[in-house]
mmCIF file of C-alpha atoms in Angstrom:
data_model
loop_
_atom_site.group_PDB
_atom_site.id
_atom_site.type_symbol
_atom_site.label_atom_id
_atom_site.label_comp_id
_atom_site.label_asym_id
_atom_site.label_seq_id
_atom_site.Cartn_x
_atom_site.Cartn_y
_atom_site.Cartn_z
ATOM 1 C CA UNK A 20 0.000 0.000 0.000
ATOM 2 C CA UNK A 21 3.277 2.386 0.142
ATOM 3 C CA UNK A 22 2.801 5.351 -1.912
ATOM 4 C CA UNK A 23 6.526 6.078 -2.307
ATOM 5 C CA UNK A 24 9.144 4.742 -4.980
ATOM 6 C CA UNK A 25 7.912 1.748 -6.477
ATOM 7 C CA UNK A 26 10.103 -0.810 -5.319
ATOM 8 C CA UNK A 27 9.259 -3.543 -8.600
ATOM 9 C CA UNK A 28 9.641 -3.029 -12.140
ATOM 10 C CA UNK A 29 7.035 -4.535 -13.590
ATOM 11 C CA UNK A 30 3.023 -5.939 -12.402
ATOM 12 C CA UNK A 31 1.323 -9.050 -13.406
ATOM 13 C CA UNK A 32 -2.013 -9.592 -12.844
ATOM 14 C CA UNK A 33 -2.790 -13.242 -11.984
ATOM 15 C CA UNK A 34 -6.058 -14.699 -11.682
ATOM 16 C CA UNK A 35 -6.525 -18.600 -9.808
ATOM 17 C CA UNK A 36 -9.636 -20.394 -11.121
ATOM 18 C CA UNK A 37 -10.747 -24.104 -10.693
ATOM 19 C CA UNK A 38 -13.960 -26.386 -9.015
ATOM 20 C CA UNK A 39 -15.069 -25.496 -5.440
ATOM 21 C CA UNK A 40 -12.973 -26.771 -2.905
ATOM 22 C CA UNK A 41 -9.562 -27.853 -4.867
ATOM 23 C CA UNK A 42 -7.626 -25.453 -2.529
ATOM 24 C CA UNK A 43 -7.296 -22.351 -4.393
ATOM 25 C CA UNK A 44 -7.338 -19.994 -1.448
ATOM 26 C CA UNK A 45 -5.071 -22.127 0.151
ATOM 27 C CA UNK A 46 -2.661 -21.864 -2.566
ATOM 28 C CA UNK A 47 -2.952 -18.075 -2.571
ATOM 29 C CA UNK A 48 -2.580 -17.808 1.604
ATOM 30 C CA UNK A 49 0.301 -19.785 1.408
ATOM 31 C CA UNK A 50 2.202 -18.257 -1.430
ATOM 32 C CA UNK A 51 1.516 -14.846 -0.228
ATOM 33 C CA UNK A 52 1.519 -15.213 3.257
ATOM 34 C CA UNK A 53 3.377 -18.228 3.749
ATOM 35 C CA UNK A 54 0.940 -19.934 6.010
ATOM 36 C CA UNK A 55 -0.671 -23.156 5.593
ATOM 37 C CA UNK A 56 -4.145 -23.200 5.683
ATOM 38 C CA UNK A 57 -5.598 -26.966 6.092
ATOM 39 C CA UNK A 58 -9.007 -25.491 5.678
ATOM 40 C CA UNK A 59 -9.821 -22.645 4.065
ATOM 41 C CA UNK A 60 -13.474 -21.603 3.955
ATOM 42 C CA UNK A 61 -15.307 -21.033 0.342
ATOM 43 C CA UNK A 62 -14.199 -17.700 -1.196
ATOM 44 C CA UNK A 63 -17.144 -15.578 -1.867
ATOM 45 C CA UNK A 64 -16.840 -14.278 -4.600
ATOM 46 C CA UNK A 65 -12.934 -13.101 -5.400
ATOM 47 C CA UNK A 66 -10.195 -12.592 -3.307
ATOM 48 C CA UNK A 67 -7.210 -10.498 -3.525
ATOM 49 C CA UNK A 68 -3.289 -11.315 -2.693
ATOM 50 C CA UNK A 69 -0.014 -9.620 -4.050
ATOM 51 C CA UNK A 70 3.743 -10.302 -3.612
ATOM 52 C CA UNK A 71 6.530 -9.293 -4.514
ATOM 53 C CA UNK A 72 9.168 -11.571 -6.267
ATOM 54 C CA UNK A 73 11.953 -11.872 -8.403
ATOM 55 C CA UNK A 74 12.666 -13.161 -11.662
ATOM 56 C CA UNK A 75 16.019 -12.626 -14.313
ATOM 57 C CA UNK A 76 16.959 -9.558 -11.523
ATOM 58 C CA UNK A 77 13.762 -7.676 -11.772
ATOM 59 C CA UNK A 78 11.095 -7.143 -9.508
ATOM 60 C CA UNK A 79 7.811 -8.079 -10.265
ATOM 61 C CA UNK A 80 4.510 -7.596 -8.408
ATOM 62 C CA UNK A 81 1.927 -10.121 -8.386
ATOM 63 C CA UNK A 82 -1.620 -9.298 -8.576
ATOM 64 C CA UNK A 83 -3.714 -12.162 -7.655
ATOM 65 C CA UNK A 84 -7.236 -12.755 -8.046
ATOM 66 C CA UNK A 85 -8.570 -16.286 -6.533
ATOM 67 C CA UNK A 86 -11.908 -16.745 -7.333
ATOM 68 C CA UNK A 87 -14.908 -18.442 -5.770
ATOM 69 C CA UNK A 88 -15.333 -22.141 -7.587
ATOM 70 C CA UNK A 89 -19.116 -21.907 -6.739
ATOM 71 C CA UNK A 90 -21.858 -22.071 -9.771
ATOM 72 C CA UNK A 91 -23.528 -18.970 -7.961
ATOM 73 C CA UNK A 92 -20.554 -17.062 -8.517
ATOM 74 C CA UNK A 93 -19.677 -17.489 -11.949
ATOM 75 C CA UNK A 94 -20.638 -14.538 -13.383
ATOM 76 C CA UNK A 95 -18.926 -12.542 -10.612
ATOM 77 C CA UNK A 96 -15.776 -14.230 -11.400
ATOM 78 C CA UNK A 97 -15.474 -13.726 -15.307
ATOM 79 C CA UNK A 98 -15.343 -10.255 -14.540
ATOM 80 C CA UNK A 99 -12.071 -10.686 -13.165
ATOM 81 C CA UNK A 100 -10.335 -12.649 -16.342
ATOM 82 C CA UNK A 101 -10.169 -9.542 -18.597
ATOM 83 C CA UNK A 102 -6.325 -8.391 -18.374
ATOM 84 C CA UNK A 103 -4.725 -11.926 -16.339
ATOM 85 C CA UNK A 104 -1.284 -12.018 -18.058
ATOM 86 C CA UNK A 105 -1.180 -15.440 -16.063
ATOM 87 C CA UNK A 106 -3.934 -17.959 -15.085
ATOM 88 C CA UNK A 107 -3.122 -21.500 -12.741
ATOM 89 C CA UNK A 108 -6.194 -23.629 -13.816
ATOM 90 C CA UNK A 109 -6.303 -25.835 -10.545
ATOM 91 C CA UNK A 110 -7.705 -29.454 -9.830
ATOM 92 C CA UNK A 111 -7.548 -31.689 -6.991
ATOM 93 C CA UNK A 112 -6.089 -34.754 -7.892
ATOM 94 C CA UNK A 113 -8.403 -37.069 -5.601
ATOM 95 C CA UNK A 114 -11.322 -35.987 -7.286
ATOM 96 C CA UNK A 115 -12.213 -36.980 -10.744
ATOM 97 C CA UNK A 116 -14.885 -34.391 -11.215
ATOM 98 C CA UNK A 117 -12.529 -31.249 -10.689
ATOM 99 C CA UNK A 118 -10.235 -32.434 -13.545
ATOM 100 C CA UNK A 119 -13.127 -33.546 -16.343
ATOM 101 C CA UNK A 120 -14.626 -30.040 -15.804
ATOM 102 C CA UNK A 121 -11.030 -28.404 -16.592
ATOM 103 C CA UNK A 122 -12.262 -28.149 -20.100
ATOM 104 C CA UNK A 123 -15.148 -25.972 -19.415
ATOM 105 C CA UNK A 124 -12.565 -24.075 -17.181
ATOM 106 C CA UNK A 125 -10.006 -23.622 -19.902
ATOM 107 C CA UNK A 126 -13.070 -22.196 -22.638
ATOM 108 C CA UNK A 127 -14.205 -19.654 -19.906
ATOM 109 C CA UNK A 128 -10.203 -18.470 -19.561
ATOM 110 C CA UNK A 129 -9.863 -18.897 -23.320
ATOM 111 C CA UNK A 130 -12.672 -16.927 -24.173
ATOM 112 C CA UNK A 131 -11.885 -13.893 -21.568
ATOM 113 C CA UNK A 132 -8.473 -13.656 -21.471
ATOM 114 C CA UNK A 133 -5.944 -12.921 -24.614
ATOM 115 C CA UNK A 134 -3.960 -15.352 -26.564
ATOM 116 C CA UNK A 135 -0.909 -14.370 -24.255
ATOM 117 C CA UNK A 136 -2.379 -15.096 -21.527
ATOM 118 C CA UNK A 137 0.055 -17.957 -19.765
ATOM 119 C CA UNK A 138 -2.120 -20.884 -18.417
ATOM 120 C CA UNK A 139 -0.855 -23.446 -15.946
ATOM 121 C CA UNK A 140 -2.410 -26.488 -14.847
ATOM 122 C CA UNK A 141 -2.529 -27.061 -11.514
ATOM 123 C CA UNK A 142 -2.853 -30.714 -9.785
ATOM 124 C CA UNK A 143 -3.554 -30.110 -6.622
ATOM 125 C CA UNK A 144 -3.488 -32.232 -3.278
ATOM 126 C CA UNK A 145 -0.581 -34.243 -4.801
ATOM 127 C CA UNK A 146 0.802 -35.213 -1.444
ATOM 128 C CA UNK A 147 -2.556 -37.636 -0.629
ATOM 129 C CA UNK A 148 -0.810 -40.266 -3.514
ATOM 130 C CA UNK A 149 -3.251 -42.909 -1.759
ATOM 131 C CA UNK A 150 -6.384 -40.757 -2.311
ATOM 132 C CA UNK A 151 -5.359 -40.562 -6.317
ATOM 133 C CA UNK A 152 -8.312 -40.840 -9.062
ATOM 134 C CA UNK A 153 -6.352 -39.084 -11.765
ATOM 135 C CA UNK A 154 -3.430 -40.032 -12.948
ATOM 136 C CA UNK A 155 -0.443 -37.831 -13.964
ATOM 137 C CA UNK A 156 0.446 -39.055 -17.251
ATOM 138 C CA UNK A 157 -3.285 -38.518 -18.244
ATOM 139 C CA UNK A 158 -3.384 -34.677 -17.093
ATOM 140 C CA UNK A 159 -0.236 -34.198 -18.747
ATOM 141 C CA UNK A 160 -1.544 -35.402 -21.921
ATOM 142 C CA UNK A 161 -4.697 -32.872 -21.283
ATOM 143 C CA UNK A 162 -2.130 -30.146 -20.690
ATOM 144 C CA UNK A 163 0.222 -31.154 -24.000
ATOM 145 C CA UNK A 164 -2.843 -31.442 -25.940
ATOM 146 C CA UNK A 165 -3.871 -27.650 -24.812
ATOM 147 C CA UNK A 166 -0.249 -26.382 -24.858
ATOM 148 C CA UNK A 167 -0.325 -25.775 -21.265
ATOM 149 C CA UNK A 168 2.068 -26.713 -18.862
ATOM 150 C CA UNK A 169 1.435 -28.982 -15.846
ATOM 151 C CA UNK A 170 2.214 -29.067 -12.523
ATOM 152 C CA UNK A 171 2.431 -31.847 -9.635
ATOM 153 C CA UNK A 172 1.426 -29.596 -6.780
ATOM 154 C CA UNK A 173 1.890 -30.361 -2.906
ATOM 155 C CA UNK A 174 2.251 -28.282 0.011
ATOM 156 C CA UNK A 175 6.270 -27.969 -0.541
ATOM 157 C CA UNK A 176 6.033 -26.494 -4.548
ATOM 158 C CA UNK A 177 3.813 -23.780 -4.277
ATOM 159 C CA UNK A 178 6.449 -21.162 -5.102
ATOM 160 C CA UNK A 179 7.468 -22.945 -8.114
ATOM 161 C CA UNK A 180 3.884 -22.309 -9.606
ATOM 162 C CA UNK A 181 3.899 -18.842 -9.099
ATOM 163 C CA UNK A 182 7.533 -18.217 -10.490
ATOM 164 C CA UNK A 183 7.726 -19.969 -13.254
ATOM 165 C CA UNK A 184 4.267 -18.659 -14.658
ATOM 166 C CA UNK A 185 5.926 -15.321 -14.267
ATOM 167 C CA UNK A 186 9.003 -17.268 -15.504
ATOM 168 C CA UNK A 187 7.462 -17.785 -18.576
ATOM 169 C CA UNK A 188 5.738 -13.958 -19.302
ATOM 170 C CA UNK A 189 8.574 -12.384 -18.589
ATOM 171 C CA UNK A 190 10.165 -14.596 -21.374
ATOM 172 C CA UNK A 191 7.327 -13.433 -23.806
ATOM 173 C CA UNK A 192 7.506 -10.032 -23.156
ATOM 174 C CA UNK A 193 11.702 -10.643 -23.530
ATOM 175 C CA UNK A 194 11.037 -12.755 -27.149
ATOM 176 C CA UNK A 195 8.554 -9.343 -27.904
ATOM 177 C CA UNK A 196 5.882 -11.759 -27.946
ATOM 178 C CA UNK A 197 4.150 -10.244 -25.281
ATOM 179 C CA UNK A 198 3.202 -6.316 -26.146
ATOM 180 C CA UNK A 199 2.904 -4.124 -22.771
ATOM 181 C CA UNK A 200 0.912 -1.687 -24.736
ATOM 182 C CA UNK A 201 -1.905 -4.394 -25.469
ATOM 183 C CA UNK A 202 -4.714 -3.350 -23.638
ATOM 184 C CA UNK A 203 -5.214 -6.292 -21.602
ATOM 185 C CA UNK A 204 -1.647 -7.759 -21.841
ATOM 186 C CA UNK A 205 -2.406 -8.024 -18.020
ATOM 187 C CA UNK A 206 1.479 -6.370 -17.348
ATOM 188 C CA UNK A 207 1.942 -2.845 -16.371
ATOM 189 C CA UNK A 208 5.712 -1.848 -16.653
ATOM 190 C CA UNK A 209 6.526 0.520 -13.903
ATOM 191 C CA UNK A 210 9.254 3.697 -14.795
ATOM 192 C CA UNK A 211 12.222 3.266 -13.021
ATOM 193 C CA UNK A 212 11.496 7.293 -11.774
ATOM 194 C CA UNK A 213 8.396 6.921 -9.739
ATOM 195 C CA UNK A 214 6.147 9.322 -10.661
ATOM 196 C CA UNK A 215 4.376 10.044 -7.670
ATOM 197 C CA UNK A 216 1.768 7.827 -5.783
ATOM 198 C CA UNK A 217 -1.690 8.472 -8.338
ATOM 199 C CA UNK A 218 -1.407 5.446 -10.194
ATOM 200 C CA UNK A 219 -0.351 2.572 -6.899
ATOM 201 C CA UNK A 220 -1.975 0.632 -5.799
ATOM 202 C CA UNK A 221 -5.970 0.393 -6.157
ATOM 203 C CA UNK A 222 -8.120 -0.670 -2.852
ATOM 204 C CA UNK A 223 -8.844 -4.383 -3.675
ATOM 205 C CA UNK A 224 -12.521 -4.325 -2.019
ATOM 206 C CA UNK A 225 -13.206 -1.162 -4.337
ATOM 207 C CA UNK A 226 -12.121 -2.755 -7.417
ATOM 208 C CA UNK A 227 -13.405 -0.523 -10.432
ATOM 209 C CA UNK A 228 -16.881 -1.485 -11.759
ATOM 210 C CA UNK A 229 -16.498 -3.521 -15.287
ATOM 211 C CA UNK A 230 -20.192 -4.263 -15.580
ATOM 212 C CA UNK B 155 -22.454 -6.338 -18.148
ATOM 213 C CA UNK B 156 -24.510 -4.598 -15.874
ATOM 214 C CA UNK B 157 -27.540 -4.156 -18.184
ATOM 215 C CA UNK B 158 -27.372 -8.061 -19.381
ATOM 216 C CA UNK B 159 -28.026 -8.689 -15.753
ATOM 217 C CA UNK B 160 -30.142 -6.054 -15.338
ATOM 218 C CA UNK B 161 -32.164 -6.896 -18.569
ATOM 219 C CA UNK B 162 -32.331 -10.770 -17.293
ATOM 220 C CA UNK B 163 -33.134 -9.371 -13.895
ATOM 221 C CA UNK B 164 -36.184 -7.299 -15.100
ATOM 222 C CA UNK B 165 -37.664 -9.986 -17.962
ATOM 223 C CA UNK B 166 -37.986 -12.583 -14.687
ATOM 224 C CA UNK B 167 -39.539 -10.486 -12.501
ATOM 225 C CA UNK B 168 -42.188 -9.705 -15.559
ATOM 226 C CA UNK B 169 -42.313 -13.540 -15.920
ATOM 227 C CA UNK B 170 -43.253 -13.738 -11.799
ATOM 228 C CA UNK B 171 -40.476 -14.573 -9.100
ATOM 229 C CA UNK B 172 -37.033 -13.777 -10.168
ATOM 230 C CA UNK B 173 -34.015 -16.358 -9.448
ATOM 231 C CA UNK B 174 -31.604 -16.417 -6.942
ATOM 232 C CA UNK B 175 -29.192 -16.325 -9.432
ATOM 233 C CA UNK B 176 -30.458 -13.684 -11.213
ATOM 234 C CA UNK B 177 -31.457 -11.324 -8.259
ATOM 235 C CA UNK B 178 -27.932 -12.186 -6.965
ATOM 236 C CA UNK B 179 -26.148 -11.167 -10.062
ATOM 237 C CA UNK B 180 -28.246 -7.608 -10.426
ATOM 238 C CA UNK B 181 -27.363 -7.038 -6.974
ATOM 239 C CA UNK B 182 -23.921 -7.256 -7.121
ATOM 240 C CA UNK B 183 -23.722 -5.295 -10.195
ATOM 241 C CA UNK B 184 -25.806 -2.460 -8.506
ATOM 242 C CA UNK B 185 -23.522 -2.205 -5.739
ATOM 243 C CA UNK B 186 -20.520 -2.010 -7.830
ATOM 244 C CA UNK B 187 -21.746 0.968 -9.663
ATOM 245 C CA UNK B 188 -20.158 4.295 -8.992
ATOM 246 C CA UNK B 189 -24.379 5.931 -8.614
ATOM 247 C CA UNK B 190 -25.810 5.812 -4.793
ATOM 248 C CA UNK B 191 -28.948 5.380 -5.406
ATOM 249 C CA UNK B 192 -27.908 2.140 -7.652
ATOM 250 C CA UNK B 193 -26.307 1.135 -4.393
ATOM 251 C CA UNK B 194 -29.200 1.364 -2.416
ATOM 252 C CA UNK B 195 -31.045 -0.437 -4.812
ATOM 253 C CA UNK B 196 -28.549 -3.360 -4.739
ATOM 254 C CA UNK B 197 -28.245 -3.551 -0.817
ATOM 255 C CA UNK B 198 -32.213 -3.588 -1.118
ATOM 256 C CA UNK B 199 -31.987 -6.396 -3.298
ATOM 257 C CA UNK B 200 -29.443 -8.322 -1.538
ATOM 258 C CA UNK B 201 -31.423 -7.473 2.065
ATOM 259 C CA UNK B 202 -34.509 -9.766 0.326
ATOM 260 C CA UNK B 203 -32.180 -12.476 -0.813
ATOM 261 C CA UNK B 204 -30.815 -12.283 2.765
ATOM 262 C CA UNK B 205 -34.621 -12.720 3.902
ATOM 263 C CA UNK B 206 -35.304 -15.745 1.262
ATOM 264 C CA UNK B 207 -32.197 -17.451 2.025
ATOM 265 C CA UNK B 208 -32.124 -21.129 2.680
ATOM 266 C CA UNK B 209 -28.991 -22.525 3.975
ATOM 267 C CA UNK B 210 -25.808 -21.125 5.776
ATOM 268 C CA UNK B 211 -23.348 -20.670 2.798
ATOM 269 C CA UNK B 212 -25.535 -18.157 0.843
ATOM 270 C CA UNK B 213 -26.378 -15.975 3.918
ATOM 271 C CA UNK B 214 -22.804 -15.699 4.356
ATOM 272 C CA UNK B 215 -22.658 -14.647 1.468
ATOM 273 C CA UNK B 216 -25.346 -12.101 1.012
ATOM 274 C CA UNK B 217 -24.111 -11.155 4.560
ATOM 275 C CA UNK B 218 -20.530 -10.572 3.157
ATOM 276 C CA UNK B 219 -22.114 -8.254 0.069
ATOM 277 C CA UNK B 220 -24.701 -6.526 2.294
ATOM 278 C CA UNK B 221 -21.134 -5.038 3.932
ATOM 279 C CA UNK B 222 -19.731 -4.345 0.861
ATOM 280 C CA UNK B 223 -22.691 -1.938 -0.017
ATOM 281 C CA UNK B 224 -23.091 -0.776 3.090
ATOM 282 C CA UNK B 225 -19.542 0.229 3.424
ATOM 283 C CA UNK B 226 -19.689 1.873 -0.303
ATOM 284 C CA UNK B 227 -22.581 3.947 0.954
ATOM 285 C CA UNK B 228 -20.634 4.954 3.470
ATOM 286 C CA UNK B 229 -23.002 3.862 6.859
ATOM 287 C CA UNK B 230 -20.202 1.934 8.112
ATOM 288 C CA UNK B 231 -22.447 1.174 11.407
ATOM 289 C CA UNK B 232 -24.894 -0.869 9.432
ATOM 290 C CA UNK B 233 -21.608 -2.383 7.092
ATOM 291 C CA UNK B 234 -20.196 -3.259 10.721
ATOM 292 C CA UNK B 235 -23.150 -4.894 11.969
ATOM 293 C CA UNK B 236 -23.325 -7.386 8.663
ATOM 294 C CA UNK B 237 -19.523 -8.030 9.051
ATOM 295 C CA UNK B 238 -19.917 -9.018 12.442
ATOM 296 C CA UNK B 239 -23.152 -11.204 11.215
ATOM 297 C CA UNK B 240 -20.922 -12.919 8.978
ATOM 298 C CA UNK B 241 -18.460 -13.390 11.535
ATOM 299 C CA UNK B 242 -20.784 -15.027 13.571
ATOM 300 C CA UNK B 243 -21.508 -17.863 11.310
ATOM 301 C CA UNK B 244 -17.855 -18.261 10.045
ATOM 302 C CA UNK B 245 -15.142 -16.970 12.550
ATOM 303 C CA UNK B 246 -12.352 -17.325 10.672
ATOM 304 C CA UNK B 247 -13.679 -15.936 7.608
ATOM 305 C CA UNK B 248 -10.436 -13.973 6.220
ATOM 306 C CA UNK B 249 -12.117 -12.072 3.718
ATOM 307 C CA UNK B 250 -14.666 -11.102 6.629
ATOM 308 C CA UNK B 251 -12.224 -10.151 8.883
ATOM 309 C CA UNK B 252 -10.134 -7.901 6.041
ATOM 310 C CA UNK B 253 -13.584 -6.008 5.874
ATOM 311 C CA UNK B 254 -14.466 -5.694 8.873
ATOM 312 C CA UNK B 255 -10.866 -4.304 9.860
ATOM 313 C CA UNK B 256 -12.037 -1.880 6.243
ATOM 314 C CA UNK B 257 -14.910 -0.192 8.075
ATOM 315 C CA UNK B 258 -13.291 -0.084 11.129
ATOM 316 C CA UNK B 259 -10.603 1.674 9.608
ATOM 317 C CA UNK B 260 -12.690 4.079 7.805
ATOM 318 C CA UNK B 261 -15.137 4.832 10.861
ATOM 319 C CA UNK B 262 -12.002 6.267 12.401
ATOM 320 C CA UNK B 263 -10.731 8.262 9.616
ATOM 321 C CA UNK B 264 -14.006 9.739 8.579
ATOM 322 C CA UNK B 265 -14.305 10.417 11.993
ATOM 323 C CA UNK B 266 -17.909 9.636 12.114
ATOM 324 C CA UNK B 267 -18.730 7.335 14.544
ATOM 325 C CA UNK B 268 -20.029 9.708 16.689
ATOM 326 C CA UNK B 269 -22.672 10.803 14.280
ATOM 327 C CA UNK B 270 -23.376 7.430 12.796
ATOM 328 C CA UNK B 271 -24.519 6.144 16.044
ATOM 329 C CA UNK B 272 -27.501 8.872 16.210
ATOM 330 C CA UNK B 273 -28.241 8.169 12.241
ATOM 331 C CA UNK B 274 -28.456 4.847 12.731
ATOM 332 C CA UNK B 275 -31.380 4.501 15.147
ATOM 333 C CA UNK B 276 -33.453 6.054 12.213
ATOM 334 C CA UNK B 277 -31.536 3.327 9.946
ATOM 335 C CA UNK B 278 -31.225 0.665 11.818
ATOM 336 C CA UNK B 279 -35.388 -0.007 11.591
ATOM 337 C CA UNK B 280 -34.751 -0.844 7.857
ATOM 338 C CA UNK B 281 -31.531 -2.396 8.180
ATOM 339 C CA UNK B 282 -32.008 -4.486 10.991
ATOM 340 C CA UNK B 283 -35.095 -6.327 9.700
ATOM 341 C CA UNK B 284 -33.147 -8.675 7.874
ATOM 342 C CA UNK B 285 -30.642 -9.439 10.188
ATOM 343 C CA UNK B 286 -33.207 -9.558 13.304
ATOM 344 C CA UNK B 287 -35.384 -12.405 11.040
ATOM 345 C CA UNK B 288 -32.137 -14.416 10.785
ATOM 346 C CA UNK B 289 -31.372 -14.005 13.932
ATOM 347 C CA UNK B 290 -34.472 -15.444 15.159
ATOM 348 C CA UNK B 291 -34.577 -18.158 12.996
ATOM 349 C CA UNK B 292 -31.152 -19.649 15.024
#
């Protein structure tokens, strides 16, 4: 919330989507507070994290919208892919049901998001082997099929998700693939002068109306 | 966005009883706008899904919103009372906590706490109602 010198070079706005109850808050409470949450009650409607981290020397802000899972929040939610530079699509690998509806998932952030937009697939709950119903060779076929890249995800690789979907924008906007003047290209590059604290940080319960 | 819910919002209640869904949607939109009055008319809304609510996880929720647009119409007493309501049915809620720490925080800058507390006798009859019927029902 500092108003002074910005202390990161560029922002990316993330967004976390993904069935009810495959642990998306907890993925956000841990990587941004480091603190495990075993149970995390149902996110109405969106929530909002940031950090600060570090990739190739530069500092990069992470904006992070986790959204509810719930049906009744749906059309809350899409409101909130418009500009993601990078989305983590996230099942729970003990239950079937959150990984057959990744395909309705991946339409909703294909259809709302822009071609740029970096999506990783999250298997969640990885560290309950015995609980299993999907298997990783199959979700990695999903993701390879898709062009997206998979994850095994556990409590101890949380931080890997994060980084290396910024890993992998900051390479596009390296490689010029990504534009930063794009619209919704979901980055904002910050001057290295600050330019005086009108254009920090936004309130994240008074998030601008896109209706 | 707003006037695809709004438009689905209005053709149901022509049609007879609106959906949840529907009402829900409007609502949220109305309280997002930058207009008071729509506001108002999205914390009334959500107040009557409140009312028709059936089961823990949506009154939470309408609970959680009924803040929200209390808090963006600025009568932080009756925001605080439907942050604490929340708070009563889920303790640990983060995202209630965050806004109830919000108001709190903005009672004391606006410095109006004082004042608030004689306004909201007059608004607490209207605001109240919904809360005091779920209340009862426990």
């Amino acid at each position: 919330m500092a108003a002074g010198p910005y202390n990161y070079s560029y922002i990316f706005k993330y967004i976390i989507i993904g069935d009810m109850g495959v642990g998306k808050s907890c993925l956000l409470h841990q990587f941004t507070e480091k603190k495990f949450m075993a149970d995390c009650p149902h996110t109405i409607g969106v929530e909002f994290g940031t950090r600060i981290i570090e990739v190739s020397g530069q500092k990069i802000k992470l904006q992070i919208w986790d959204t509810a899972g719930q049906e009744r929040f749906r059309a809350v939610t899409r409101s909130y892919y418009r500009g993601a530079a990078g989305a983590l699509m996230v099942y729970d690998i003990t239950r079937r049901s959150t990984y057959n509806h990744l395909s309705s998932w991946l339409t909703d952030a294909r259809n709302l998001t822009n071609p740029n937009t970096v999506i990783f697939l999250i298997g969640n709950k990885s560290d309950l082997e015995a609980q299993r119903d999907v298997t990783y060779e199959e979700a990695k076929q999903f993701a390879d099929e898709n062009g997206k890249s998979i994850f095994r995800l556990s409590g101890e690789n949380v931080e890997d998700a994060f980084l290396d979907t910024a890993k992998k924008i900051y390479q596009n906007i390296q490689d010029g693939s990504l534009d930063l003047n794009a619209a919704e290209s979901g980055v904002q590059h910050k001057p290295a002068t600050p330019r005086g604290p009108i254009s920090t940080d936004q309130a994240p319960q008074k998030e601008g109306c896109s209706c | 966005m707003f006037q695809r819910f709004e438009l689905m919002y209005n053709e149901q209640v022509m049609r007879g009883d609106p959906s949840e869904k529907a009402q829900f949607e409007y609502a949220w939109c109305l309280v997002r706008s930058k207009y008071v009055e729509d506001m108002k008319h999205g914390v009334a809304l959500l107040e009557d899904l409140f009312k028709k609510a059936s089961d823990d996880d949506s009154r939470r929720d309408y609970l959680y919103y009924l803040a929200v647009g209390y808090t963006r119409i600025k009568e932080y007493p009756d925001a605080l009372k439907y942050a604490k309501a929340l708070l009563k049915i889920e303790p640990g809620n983060v995202q209630g906590i965050q806004l109830k720490n919000y108001i709190n925080d903005k009672m004391k800058k606006e410095g109006i706490l004082g004042m608030a507390i004689v306004g909201g006798a007059a608004l607490a009859i209207g605001g109240l109602v919904g809360l005091g019927v779920a209340l009862s029902k426990k």
